[in-house]
PDB file of C-alpha atoms and ligand atoms in Angstrom:
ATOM      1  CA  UNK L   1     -53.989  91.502  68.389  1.00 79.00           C
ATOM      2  CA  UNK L   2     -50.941  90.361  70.893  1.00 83.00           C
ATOM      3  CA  UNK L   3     -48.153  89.408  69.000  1.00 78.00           C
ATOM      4  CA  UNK L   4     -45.670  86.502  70.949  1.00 77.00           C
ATOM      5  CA  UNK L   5     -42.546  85.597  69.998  1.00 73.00           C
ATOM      6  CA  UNK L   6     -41.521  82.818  68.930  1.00 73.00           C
ATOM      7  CA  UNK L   7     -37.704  81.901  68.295  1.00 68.00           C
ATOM      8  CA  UNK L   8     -35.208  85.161  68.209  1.00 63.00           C
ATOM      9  CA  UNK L   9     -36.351  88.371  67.783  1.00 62.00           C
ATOM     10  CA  UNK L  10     -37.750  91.260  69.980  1.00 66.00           C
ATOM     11  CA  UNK L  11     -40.630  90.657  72.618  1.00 73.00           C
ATOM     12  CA  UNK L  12     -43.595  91.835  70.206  1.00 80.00           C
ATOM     13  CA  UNK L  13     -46.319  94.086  71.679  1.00 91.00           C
ATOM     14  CA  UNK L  14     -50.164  94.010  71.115  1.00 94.00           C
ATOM     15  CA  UNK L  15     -51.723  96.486  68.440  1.00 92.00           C
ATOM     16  CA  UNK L  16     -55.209  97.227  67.408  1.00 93.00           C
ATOM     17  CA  UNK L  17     -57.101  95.413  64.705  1.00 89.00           C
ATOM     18  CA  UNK L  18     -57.873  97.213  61.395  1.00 84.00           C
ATOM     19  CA  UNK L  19     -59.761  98.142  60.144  1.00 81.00           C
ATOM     20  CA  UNK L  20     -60.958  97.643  63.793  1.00 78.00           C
ATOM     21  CA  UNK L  21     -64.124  99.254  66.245  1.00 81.00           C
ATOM     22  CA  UNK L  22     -63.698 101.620  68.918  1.00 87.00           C
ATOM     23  CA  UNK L  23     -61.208 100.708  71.415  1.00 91.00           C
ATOM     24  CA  UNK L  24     -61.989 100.908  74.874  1.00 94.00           C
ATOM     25  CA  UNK L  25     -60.213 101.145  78.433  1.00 96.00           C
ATOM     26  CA  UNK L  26     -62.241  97.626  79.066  1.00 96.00           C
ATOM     27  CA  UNK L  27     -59.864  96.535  76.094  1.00 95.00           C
ATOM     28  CA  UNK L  28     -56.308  97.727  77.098  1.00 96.00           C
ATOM     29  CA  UNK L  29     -56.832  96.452  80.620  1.00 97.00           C
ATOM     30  CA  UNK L  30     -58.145  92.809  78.857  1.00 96.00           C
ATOM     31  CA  UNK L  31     -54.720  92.877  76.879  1.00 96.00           C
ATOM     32  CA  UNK L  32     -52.320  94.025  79.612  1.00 96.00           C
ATOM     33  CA  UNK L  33     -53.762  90.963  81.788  1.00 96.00           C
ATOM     34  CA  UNK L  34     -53.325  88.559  78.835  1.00 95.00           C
ATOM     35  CA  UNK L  35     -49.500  89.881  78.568  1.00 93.00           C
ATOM     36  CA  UNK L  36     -49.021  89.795  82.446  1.00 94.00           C
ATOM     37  CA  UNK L  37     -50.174  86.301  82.219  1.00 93.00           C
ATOM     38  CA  UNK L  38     -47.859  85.277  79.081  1.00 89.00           C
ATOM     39  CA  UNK L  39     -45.341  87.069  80.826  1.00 88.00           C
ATOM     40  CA  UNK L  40     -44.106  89.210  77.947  1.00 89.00           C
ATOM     41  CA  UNK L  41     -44.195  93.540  77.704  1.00 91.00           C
ATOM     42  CA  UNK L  42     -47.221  95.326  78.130  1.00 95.00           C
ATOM     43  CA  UNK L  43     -46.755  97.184  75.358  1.00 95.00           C
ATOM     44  CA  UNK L  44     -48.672  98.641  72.411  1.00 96.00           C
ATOM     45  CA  UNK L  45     -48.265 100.125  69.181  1.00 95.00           C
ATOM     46  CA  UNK L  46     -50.091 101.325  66.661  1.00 95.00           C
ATOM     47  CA  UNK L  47     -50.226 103.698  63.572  1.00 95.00           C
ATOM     48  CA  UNK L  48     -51.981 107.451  64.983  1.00 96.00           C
ATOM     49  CA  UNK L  49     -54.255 107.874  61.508  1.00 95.00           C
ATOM     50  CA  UNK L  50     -55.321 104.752  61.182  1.00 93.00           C
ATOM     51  CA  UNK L  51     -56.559 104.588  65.193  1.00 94.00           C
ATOM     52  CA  UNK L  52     -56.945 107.742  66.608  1.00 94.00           C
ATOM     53  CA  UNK L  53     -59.125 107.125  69.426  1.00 94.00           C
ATOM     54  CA  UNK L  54     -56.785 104.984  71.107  1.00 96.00           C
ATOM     55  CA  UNK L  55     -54.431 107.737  72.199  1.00 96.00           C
ATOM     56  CA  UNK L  56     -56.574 109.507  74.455  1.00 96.00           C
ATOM     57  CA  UNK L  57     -57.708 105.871  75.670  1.00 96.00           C
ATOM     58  CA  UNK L  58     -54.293 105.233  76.011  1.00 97.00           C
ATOM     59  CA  UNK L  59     -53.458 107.932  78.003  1.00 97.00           C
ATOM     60  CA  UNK L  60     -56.319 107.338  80.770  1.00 97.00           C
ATOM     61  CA  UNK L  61     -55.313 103.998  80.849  1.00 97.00           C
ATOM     62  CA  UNK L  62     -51.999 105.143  82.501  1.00 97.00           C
ATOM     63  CA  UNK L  63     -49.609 104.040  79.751  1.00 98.00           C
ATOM     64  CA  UNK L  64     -47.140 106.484  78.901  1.00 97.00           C
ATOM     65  CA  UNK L  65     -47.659 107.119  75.145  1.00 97.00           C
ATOM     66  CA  UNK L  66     -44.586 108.206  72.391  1.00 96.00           C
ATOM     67  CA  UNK L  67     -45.705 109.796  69.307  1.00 96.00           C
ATOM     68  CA  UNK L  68     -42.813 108.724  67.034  1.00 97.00           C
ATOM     69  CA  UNK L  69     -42.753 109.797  63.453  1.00 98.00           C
ATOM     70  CA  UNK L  70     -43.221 107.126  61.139  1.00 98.00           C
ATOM     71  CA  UNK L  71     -41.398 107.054  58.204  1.00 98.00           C
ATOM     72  CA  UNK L  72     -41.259 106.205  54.229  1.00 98.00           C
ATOM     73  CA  UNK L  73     -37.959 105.782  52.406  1.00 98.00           C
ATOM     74  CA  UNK L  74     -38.374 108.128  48.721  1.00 97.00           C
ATOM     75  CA  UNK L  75     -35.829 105.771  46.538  1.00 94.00           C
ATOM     76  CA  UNK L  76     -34.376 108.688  44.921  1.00 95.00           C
ATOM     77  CA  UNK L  77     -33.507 110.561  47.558  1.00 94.00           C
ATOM     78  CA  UNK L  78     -31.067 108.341  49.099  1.00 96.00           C
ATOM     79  CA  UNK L  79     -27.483 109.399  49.306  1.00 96.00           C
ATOM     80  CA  UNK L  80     -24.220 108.065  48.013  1.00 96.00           C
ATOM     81  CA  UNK L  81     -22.989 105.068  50.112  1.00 97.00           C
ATOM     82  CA  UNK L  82     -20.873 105.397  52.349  1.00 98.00           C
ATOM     83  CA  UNK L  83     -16.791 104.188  52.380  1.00 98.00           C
ATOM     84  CA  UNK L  84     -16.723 102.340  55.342  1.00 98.00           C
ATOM     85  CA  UNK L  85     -20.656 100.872  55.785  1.00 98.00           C
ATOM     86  CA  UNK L  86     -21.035  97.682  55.122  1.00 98.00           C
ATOM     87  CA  UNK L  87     -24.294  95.276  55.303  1.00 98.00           C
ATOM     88  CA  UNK L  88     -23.905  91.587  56.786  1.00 97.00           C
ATOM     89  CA  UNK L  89     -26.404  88.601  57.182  1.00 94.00           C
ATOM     90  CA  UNK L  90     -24.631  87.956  60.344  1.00 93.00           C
ATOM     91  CA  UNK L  91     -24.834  90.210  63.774  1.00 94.00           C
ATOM     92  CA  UNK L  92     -21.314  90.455  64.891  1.00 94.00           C
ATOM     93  CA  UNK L  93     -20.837  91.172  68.478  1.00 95.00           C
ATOM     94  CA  UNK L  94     -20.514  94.913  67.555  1.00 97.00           C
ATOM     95  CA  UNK L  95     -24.068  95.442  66.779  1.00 96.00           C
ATOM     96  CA  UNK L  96     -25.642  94.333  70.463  1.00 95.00           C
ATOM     97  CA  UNK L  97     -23.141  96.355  71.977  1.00 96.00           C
ATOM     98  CA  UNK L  98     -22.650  99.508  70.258  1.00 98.00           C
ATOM     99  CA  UNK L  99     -26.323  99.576  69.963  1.00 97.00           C
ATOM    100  CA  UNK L 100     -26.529  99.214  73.957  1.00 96.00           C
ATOM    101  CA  UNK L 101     -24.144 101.999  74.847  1.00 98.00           C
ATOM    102  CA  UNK L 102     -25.990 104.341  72.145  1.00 98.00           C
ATOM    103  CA  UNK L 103     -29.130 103.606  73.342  1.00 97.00           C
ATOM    104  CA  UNK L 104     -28.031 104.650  77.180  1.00 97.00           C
ATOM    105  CA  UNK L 105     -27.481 108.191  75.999  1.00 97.00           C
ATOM    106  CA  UNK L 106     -30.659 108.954  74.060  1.00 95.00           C
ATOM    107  CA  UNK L 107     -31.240 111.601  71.979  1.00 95.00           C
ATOM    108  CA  UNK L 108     -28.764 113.316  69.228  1.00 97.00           C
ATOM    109  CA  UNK L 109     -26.325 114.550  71.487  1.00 97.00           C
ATOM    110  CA  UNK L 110     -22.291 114.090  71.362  1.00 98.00           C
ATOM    111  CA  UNK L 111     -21.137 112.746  74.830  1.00 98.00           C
ATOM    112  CA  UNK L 112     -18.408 111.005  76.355  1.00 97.00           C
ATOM    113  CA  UNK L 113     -18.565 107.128  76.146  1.00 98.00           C
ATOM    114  CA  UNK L 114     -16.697 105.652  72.869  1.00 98.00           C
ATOM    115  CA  UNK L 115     -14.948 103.522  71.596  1.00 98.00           C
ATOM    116  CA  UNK L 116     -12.672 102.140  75.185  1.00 97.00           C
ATOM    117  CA  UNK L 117     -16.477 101.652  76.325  1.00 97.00           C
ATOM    118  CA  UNK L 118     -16.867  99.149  73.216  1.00 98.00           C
ATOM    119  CA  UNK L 119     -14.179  97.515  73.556  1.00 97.00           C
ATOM    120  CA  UNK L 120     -14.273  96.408  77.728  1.00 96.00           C
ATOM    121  CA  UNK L 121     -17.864  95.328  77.063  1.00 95.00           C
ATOM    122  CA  UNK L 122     -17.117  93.062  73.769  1.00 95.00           C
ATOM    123  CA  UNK L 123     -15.254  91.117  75.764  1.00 89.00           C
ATOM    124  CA  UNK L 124     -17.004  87.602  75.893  1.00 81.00           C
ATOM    125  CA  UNK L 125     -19.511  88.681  73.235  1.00 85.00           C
ATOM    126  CA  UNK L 126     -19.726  86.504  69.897  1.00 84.00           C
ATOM    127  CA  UNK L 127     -21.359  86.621  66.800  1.00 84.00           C
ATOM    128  CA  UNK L 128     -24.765  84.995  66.298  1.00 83.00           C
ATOM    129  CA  UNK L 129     -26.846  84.335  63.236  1.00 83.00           C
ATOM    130  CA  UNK L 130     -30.200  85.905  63.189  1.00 82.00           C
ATOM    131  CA  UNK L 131     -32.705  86.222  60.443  1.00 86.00           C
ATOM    132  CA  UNK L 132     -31.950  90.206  60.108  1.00 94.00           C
ATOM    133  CA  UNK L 133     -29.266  92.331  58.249  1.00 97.00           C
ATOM    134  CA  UNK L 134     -27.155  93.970  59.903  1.00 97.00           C
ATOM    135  CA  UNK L 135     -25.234  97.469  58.866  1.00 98.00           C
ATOM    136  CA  UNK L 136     -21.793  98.639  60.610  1.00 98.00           C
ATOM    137  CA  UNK L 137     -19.804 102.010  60.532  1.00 98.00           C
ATOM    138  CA  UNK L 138     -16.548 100.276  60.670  1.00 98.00           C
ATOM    139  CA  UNK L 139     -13.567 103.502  60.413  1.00 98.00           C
ATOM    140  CA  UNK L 140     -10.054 102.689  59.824  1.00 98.00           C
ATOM    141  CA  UNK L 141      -8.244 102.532  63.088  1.00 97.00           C
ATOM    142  CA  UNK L 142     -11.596 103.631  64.933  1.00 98.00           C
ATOM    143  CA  UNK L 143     -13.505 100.438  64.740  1.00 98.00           C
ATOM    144  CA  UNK L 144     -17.207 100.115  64.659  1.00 98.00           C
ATOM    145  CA  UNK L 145     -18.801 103.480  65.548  1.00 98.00           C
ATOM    146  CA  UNK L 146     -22.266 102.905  64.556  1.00 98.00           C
ATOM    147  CA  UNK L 147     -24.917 100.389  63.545  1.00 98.00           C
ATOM    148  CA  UNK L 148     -28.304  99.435  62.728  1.00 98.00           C
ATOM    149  CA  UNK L 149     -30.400  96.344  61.621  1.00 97.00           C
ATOM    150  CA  UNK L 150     -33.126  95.617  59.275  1.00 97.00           C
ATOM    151  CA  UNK L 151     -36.071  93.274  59.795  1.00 95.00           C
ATOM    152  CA  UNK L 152     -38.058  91.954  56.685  1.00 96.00           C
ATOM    153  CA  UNK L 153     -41.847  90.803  56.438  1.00 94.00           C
ATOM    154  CA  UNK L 154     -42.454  89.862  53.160  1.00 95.00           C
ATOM    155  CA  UNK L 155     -41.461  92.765  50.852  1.00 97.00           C
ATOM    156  CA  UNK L 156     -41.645  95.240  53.831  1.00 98.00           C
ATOM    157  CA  UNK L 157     -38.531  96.108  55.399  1.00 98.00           C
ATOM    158  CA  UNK L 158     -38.482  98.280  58.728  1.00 97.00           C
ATOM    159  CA  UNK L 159     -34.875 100.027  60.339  1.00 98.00           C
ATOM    160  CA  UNK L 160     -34.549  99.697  63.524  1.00 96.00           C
ATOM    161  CA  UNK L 161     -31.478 100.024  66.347  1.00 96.00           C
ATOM    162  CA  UNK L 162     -29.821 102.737  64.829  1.00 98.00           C
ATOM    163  CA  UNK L 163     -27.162 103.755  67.471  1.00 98.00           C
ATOM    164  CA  UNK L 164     -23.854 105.895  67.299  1.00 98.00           C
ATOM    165  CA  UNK L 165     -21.430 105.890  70.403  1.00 98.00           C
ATOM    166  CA  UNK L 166     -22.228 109.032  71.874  1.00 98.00           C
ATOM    167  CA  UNK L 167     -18.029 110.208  71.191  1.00 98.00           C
ATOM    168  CA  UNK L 168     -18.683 109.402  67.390  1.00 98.00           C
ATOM    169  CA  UNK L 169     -21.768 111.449  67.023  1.00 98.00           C
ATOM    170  CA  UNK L 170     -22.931 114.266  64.605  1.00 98.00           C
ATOM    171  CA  UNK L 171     -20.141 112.879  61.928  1.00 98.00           C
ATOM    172  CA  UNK L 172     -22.917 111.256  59.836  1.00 98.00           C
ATOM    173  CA  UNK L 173     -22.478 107.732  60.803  1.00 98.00           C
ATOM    174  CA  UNK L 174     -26.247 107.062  61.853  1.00 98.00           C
ATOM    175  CA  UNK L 175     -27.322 108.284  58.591  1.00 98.00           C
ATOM    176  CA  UNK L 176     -24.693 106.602  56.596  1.00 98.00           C
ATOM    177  CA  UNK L 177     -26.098 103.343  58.662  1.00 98.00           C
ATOM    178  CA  UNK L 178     -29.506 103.801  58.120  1.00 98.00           C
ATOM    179  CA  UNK L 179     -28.950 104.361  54.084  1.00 98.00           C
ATOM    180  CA  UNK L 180     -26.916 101.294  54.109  1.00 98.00           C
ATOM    181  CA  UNK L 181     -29.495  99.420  55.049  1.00 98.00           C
ATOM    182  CA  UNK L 182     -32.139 100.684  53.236  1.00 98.00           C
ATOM    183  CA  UNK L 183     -30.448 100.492  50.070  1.00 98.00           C
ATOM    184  CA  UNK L 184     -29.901  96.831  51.034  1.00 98.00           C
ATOM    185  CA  UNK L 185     -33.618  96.477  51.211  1.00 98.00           C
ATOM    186  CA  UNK L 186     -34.019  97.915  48.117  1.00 98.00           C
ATOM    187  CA  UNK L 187     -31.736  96.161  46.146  1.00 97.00           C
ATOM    188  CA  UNK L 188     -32.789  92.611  47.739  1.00 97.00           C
ATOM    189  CA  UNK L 189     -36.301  93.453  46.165  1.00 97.00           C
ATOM    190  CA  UNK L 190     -38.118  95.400  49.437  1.00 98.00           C
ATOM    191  CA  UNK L 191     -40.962  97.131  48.111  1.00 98.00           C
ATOM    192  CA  UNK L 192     -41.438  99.622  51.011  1.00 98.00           C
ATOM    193  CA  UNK L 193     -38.935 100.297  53.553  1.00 98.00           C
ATOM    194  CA  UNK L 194     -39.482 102.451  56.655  1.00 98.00           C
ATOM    195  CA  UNK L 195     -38.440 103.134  60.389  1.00 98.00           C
ATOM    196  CA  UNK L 196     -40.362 104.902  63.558  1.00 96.00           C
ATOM    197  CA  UNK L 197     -38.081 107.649  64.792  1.00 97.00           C
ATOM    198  CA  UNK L 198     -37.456 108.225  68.005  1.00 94.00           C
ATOM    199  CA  UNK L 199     -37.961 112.420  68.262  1.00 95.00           C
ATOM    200  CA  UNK L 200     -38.414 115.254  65.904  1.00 95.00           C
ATOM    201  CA  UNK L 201     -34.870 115.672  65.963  1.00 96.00           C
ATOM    202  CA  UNK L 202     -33.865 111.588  65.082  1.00 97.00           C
ATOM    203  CA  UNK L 203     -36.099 112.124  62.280  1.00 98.00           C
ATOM    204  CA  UNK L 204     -33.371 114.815  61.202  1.00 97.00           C
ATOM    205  CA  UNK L 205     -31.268 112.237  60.954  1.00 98.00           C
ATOM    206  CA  UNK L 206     -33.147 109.926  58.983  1.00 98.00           C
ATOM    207  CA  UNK L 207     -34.929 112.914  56.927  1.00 98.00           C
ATOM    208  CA  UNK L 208     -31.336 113.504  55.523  1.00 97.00           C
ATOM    209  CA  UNK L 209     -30.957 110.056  53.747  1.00 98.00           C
ATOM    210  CA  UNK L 210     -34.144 110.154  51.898  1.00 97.00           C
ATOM    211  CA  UNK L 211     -37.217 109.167  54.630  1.00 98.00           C
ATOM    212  CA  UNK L 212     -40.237 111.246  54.295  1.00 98.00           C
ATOM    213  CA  UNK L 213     -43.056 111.466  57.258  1.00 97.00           C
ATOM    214  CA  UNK L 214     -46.164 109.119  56.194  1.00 97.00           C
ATOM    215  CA  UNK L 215     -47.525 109.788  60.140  1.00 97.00           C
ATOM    216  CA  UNK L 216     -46.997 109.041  63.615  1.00 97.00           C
ATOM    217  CA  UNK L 217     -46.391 105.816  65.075  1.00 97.00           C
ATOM    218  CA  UNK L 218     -47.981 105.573  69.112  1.00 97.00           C
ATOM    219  CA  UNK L 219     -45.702 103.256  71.345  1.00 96.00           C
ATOM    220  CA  UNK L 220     -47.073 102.988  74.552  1.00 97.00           C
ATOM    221  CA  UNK L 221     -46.216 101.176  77.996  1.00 97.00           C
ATOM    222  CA  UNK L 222     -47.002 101.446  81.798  1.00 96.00           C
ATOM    223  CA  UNK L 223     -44.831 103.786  83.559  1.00 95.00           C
ATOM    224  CA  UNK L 224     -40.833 102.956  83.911  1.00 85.00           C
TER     225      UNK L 224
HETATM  226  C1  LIG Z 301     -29.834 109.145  66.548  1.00 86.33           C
HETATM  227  C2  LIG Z 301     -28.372 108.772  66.319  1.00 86.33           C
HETATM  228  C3  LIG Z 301     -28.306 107.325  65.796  1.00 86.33           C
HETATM  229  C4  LIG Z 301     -27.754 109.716  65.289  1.00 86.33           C
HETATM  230  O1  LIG Z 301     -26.427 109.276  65.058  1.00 86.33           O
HETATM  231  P1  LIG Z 301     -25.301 110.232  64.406  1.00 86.33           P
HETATM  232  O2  LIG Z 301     -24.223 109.331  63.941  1.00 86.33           O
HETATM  233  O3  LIG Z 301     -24.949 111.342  65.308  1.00 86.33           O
HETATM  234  O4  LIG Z 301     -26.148 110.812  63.161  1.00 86.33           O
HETATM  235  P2  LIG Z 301     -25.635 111.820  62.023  1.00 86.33           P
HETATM  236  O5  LIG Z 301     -24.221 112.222  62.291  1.00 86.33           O
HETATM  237  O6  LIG Z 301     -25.967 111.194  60.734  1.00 86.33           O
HETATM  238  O7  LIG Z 301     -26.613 113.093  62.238  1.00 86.33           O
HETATM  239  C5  LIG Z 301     -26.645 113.773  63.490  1.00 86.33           C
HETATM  240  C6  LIG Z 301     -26.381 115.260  63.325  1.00 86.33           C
HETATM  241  O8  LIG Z 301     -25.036 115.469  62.897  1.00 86.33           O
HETATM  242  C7  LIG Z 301     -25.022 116.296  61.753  1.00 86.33           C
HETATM  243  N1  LIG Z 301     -23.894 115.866  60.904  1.00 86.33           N
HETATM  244  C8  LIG Z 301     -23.889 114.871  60.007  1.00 86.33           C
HETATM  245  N2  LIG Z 301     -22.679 114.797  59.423  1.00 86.33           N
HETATM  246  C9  LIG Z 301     -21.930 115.738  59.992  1.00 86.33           C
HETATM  247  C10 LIG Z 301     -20.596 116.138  59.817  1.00 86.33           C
HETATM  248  N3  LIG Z 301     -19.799 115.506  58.949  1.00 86.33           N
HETATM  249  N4  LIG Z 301     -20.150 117.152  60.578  1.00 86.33           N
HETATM  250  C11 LIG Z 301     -20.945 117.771  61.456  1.00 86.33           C
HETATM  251  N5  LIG Z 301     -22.242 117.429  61.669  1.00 86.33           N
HETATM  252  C12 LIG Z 301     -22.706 116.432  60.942  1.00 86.33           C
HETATM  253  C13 LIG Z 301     -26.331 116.045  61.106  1.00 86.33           C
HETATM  254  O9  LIG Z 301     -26.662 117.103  60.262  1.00 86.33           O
HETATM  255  C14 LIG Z 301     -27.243 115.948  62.299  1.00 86.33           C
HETATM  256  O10 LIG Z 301     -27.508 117.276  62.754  1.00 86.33           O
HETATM  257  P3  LIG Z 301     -28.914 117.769  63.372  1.00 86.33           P
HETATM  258  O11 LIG Z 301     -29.092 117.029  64.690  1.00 86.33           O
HETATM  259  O12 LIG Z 301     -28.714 119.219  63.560  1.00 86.33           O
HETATM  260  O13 LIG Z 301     -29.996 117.412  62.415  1.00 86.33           O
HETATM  261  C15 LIG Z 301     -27.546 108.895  67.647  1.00 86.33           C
HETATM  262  O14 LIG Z 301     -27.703 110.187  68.157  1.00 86.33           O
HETATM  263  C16 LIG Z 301     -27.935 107.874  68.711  1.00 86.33           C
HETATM  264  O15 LIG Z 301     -27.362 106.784  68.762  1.00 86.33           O
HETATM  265  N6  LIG Z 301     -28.909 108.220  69.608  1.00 86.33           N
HETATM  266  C17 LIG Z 301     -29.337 107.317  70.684  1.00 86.33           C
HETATM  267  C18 LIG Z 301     -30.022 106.088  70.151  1.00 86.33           C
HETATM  268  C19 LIG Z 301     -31.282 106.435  69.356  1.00 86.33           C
HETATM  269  O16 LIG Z 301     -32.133 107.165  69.829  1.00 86.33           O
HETATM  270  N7  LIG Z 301     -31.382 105.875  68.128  1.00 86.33           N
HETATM  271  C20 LIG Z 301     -32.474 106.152  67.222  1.00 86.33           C
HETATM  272  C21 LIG Z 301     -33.717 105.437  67.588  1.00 86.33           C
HETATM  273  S1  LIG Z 301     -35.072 105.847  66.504  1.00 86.33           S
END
């Protein structure tokens, strides 16, 4: 199934039927000419347990393949909120731009672009309304430091765009974000919440605040 876009949101990516046959590399190379054609990502995702023949196929296919933990919130493990969190129905500028400079230094590691970074690239951005919540780590005379947003399908809620400034990391903020929003979810009546992380070591992150490994979620794409 190729998913399109339509309106806002993120370019969508094709993922395997289920319960579905035996995919083949006659079938990824079908998709990735219907995407070329549609001009949108030739990407692919799907759930490891519920497919896992397609990761070898994947592989021979050429597409480079991330094994990303998938993840369940457990209600009762998540932690106290956080002081200076707070959830909106509105992205401010903050969240496309924070979110861009975290996402330039991957991994978990402190490093040296902050908030003066933030600040030179906000300038111009505005605020736009989009059908997702948005969470903020907004510190007294620091500003926003972190942030994340939630996307809801029915009663299913997944976390995505968690990003701390790489200055402002390892003081909690991404998992004070990513609680935020999931208790958020929960209290607007989400029945299952959950997030792909990016490494073993994200899921730390995100392990801390109350998400518990349900399997591995494949994300796969030509070559960079
Ligand atoms: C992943 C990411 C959001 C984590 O943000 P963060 O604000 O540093 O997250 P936290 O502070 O909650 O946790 C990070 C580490 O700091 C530690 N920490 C938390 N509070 C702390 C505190 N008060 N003092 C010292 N260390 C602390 C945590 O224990 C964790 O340690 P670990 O790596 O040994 O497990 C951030 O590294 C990032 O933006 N990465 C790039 C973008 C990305 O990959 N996003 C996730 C996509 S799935």
């Amino acid at each position: 199934m190729l998913f399109v876009q339509e309106g806002d949101g993120y370019p969508l990516y094709a993922r395997p039927r289920f319960p579905g046959g035996r995919p083949s590399l006659a079938d990824i190379a079908a998709v990735r000419e219907r995407q070329r054609e549609l001009g949108v990502p030739e990407a692919f995702e799907w759930v490891h347990e519920t497919t896992p023949d397609l990761h070898d196929i994947a592989v021979e296919a050429g597409l480079e393949v991330l094994r990303a933990p998938l993840m369940v919130l457990e209600e009762d493990a998540l932690p106290e909120p956080h002081p200076h969190v707070r959830v909106l129905a509105t992205r401010p500028p903050e969240v496309p731009v924070v979110a861009g400079i975290a996402f330039s230094s991957p991994g978990t590691a402190r490093g040296e672009a902050g908030a003066a970074d933030r600040d030179a690239a906000l300038a111009g951005a505005t605020q736009e309304n989009t059908r997702h919540r948005h969470a903020v780590a907004d510190l007294p005379g620091e500003g926003v430091l972190a942030v994340g947003t939630a996307q809801r399908a029915g009663d299913v809620v997944e976390i995505a765009g968690i990003g701390t400034l790489p200055a402002a990391r390892r003081r909690g903020l991404g998992g004070a974000v990513t609680a935020a929003l999931a208790r958020d979810a929960l209290d607007r009546g989400a029945q299952l919440v959950f997030l792909s992380a990016g490494s073993e070591d994200i899921a730390r992150v995100y392990a801390r605040v109350g998400f518990r490994r349900a399997g591995t979620a494949c994300i796969a794409a030509p070559p960079a």
